Short mmCIF file of C-alpha atoms in Angstrom, two decimals:
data_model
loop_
_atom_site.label_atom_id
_atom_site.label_comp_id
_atom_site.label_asym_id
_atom_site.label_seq_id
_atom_site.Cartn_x
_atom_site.Cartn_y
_atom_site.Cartn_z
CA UNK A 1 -28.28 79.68 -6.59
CA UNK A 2 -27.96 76.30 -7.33
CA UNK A 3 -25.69 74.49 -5.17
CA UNK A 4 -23.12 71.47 -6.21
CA UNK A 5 -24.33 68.64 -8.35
CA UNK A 6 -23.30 65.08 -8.93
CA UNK A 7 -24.40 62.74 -11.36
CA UNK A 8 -25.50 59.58 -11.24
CA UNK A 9 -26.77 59.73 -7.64
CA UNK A 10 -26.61 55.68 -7.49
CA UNK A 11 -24.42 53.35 -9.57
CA UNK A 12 -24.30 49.51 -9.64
CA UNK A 13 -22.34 48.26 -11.73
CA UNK A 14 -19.80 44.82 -12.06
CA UNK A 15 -16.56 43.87 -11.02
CA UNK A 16 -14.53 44.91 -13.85
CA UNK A 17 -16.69 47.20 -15.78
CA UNK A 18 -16.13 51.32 -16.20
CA UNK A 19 -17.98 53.84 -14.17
CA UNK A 20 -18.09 57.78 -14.68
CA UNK A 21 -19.45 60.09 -12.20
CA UNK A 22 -19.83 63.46 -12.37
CA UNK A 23 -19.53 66.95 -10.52
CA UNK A 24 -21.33 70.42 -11.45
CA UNK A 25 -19.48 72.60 -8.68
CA UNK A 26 -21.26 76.08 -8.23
CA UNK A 27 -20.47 78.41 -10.47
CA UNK A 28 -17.68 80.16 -10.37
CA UNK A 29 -15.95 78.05 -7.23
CA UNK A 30 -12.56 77.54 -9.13
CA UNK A 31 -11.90 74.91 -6.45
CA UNK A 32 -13.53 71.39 -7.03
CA UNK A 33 -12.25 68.68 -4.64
CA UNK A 34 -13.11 64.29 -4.57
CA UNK A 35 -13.90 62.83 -1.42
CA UNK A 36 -15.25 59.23 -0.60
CA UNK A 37 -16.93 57.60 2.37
CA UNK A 38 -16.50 53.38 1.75
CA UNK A 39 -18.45 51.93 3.76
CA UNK A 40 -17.91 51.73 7.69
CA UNK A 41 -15.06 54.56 7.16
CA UNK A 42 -14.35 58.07 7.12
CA UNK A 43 -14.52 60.15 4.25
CA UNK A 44 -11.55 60.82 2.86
CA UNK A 45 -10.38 62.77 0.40
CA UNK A 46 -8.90 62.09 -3.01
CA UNK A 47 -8.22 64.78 -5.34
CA UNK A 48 -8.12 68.83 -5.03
CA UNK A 49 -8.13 71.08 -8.88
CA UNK A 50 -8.29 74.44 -9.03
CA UNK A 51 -9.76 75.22 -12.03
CA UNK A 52 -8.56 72.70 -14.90
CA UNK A 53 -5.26 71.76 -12.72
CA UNK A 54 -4.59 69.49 -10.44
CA UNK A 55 -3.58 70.91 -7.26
CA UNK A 56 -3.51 67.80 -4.64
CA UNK A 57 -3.80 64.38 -5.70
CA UNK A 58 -2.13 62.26 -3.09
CA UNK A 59 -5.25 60.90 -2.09
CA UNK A 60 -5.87 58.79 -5.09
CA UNK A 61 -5.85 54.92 -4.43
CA UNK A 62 -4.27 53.73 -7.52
CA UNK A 63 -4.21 54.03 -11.24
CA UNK A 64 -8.29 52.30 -11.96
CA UNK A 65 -8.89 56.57 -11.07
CA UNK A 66 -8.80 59.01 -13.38
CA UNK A 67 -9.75 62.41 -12.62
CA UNK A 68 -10.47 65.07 -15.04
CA UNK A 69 -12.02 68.58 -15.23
CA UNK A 70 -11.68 70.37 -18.68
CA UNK A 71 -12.29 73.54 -19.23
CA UNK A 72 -12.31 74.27 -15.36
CA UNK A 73 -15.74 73.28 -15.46
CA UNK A 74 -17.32 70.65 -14.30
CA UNK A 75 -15.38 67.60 -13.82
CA UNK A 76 -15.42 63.57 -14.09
CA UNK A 77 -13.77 60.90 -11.79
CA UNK A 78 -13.57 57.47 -14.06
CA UNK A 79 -13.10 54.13 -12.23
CA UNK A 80 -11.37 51.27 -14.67
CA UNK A 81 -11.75 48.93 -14.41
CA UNK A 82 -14.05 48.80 -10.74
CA UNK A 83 -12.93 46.61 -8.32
CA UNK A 84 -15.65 45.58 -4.86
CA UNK A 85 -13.64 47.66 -2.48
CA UNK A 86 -14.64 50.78 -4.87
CA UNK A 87 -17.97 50.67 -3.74
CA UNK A 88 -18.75 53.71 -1.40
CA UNK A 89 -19.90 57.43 -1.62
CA UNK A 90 -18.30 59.61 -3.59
CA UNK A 91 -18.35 63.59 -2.94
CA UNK A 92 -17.77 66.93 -4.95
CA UNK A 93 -17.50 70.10 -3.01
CA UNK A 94 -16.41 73.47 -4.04
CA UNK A 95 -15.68 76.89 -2.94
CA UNK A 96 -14.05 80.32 -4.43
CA UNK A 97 -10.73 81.16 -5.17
CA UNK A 98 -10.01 82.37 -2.40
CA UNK A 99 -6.89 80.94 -1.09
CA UNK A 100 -8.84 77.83 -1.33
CA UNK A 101 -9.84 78.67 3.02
CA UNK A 102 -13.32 79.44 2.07
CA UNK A 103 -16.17 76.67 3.21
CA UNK A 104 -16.24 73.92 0.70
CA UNK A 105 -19.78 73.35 -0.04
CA UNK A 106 -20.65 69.51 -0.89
CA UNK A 107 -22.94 67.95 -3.47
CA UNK A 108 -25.21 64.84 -2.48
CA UNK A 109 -23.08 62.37 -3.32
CA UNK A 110 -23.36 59.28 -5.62
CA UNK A 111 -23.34 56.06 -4.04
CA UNK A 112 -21.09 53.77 -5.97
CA UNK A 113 -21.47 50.17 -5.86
CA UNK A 114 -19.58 47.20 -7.24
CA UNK A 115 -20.70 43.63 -7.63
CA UNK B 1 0.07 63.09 8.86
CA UNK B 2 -3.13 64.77 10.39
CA UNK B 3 -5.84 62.27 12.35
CA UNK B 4 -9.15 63.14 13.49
CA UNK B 5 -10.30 60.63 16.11
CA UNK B 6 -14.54 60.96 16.71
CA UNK B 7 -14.44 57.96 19.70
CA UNK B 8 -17.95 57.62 19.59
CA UNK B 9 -20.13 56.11 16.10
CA UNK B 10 -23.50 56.35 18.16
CA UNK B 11 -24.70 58.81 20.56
CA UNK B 12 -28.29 58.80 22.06
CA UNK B 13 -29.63 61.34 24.53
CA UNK B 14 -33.34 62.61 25.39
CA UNK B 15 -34.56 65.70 24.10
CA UNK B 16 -33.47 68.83 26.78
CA UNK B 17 -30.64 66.84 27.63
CA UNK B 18 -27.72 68.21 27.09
CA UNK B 19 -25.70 66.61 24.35
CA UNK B 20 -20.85 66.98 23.82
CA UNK B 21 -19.50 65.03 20.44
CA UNK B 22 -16.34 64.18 20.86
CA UNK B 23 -13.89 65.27 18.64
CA UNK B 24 -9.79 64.60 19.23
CA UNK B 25 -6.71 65.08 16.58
CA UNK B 26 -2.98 65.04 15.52
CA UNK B 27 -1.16 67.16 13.48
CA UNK B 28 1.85 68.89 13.75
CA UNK B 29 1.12 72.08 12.53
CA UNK B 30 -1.60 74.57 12.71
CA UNK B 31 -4.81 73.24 12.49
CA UNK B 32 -8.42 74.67 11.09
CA UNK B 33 -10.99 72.91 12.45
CA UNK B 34 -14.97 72.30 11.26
CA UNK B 35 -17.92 70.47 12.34
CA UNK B 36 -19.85 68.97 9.63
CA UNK B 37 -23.39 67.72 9.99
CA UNK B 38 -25.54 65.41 7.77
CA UNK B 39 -29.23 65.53 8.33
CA UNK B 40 -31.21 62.62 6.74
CA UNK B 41 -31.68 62.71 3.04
CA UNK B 42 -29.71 66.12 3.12
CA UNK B 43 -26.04 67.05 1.76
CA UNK B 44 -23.32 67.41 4.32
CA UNK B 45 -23.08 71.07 5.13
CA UNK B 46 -20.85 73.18 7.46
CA UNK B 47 -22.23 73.39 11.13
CA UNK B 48 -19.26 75.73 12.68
CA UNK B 49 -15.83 76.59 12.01
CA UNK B 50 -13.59 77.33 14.87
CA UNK B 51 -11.54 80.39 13.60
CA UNK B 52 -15.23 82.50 13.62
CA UNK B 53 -16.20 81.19 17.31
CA UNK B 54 -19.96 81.48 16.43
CA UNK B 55 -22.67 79.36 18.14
CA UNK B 56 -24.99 77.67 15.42
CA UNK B 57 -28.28 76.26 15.77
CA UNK B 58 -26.94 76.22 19.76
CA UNK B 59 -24.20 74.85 19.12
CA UNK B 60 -20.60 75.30 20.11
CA UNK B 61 -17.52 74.09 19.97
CA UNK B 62 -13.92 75.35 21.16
CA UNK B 63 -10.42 74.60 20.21
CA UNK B 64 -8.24 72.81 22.84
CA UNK B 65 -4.62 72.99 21.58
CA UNK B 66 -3.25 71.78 25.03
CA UNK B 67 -5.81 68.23 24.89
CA UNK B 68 -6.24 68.85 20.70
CA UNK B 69 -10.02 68.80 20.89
CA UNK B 70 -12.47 70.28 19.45
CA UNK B 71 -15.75 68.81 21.16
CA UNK B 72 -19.12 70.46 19.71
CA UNK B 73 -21.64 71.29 22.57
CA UNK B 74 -25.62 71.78 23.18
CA UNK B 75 -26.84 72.49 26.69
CA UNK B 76 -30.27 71.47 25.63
CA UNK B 77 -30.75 68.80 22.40
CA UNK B 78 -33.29 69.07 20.26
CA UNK B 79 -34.90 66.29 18.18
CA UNK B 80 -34.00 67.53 15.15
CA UNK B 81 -30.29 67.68 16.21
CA UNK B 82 -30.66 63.92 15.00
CA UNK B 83 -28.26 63.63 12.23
CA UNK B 84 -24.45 62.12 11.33
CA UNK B 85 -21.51 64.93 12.98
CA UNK B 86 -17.92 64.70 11.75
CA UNK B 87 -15.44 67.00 12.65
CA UNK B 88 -12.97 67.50 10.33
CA UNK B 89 -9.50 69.29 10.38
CA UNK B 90 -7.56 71.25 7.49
CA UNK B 91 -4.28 72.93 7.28
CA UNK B 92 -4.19 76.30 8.27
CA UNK B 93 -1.43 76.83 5.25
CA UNK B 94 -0.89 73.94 2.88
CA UNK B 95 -2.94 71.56 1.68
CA UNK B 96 -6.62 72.40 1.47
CA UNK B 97 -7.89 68.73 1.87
CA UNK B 98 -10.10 68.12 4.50
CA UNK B 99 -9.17 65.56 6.78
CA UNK B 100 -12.48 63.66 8.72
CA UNK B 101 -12.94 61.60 11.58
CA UNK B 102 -15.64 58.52 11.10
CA UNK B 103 -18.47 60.51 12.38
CA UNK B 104 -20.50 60.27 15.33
CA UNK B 105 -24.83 59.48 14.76
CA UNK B 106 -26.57 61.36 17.50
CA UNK B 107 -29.55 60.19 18.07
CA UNK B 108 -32.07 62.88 20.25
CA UNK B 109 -35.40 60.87 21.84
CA UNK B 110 -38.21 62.39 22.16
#
């Protein structure tokens, strides 16, 4: 079984400019949740869907993020326009709908950074 | 709020030795907490949960609600223990964010 994927796995890209990343969670996980590590910090989380909705997003930093997962599918996180302190790692994890307590299982990651 | 407090970034011991991350946190409520571990060039997986008290890959790590700790234990280290450990803490109702502390490097020498 293929496990959670992320695309790009690096970014560099300007101050200023627009950035995409995406998440394949595993299939069938209804639960997709946004995490980042910046750098010298924890990882923390930003967002939480379960399948197209958005369930928990206190953890976004501001407006430049814009999370989206159509179709309950896979989903994108947009930064816009990226600023230097959005450079970091950026997680996906999943896990079944299972009152959400099941193990989230995380994707590599795509390393995010602004110059 | 919930904090997760991992006191230590770097931790080196020999191999045999035996090896406690440190793991302390806040919350007000009931707490679920996890060990996750990051080998080099690998994803971060689950190590150990606390609710199913299992010992993996050696190690262990038990719930103190009286000190709120939740230090992960190996009487005997291995060099390919080497990796980055966080502990992390969730809700036990609620929110199913997982909250991490900074993570702790442990470093096993050969």
């Amino acid at each position: 079984e293929a496990g959670v994927t992320q695309f790009p796995s690096h970014s560099v890209i300007e101050k200023g400019q627009t950035v995409t990343l995406r998440c394949d969670p595993i299939s069938g996980h209804d639960n997709l949740y946004w995490y980042r590590r910046v750098m010298g910090k924890e990882i923390k989380f930003l967002l939480h869907f379960v399948k197209e909705s958005k369930q928990d997003e206190s953890g976004m930093p501001n407006n430049r993020f814009l999370a989206e997962r159509t179709g309950g599918t896979y989903s994108t996180l947009k930064v816009q326009p990226a600023e230097l302190e959005d450079s970091g790692v950026y997680f996906c994890a999943s896990s079944p709908l299972d009152g959400g307590r099941d193990e989230q299982y995380f994707g590599p990651g795509t390393r995010l950074t602004v110059t | 709020a919930q904090r997760v407090t991992q006191p230590e970034k770097l931790l080196s011991v020999f191999k045999g030795a035996p090896v406690e991350l440190k793991c302390n946190y806040s919350y007000s409520g009931s707490p679920e907490l996890f060990w996750y571990v990051q080998y080099s060039r690998q994803r971060l997986q689950l190590l150990l949960r606390h609710i199913s008290r299992e010992s993996i890959k050696g190690f262990t790590a038990d719930l103190n609600k009286g000190e709120t700790s939740f230090h992960l234990k190996k009487p005997f280290a291995q060099e390919e223990d080497s990796a980055m450990y966080y502990c992390a803490l969730r809700a036990i109702q609620g929110a199913q964010k997982l909250v991490f502390g900074q993570g702790t490097r442990l470093t096993i020498n050969p």
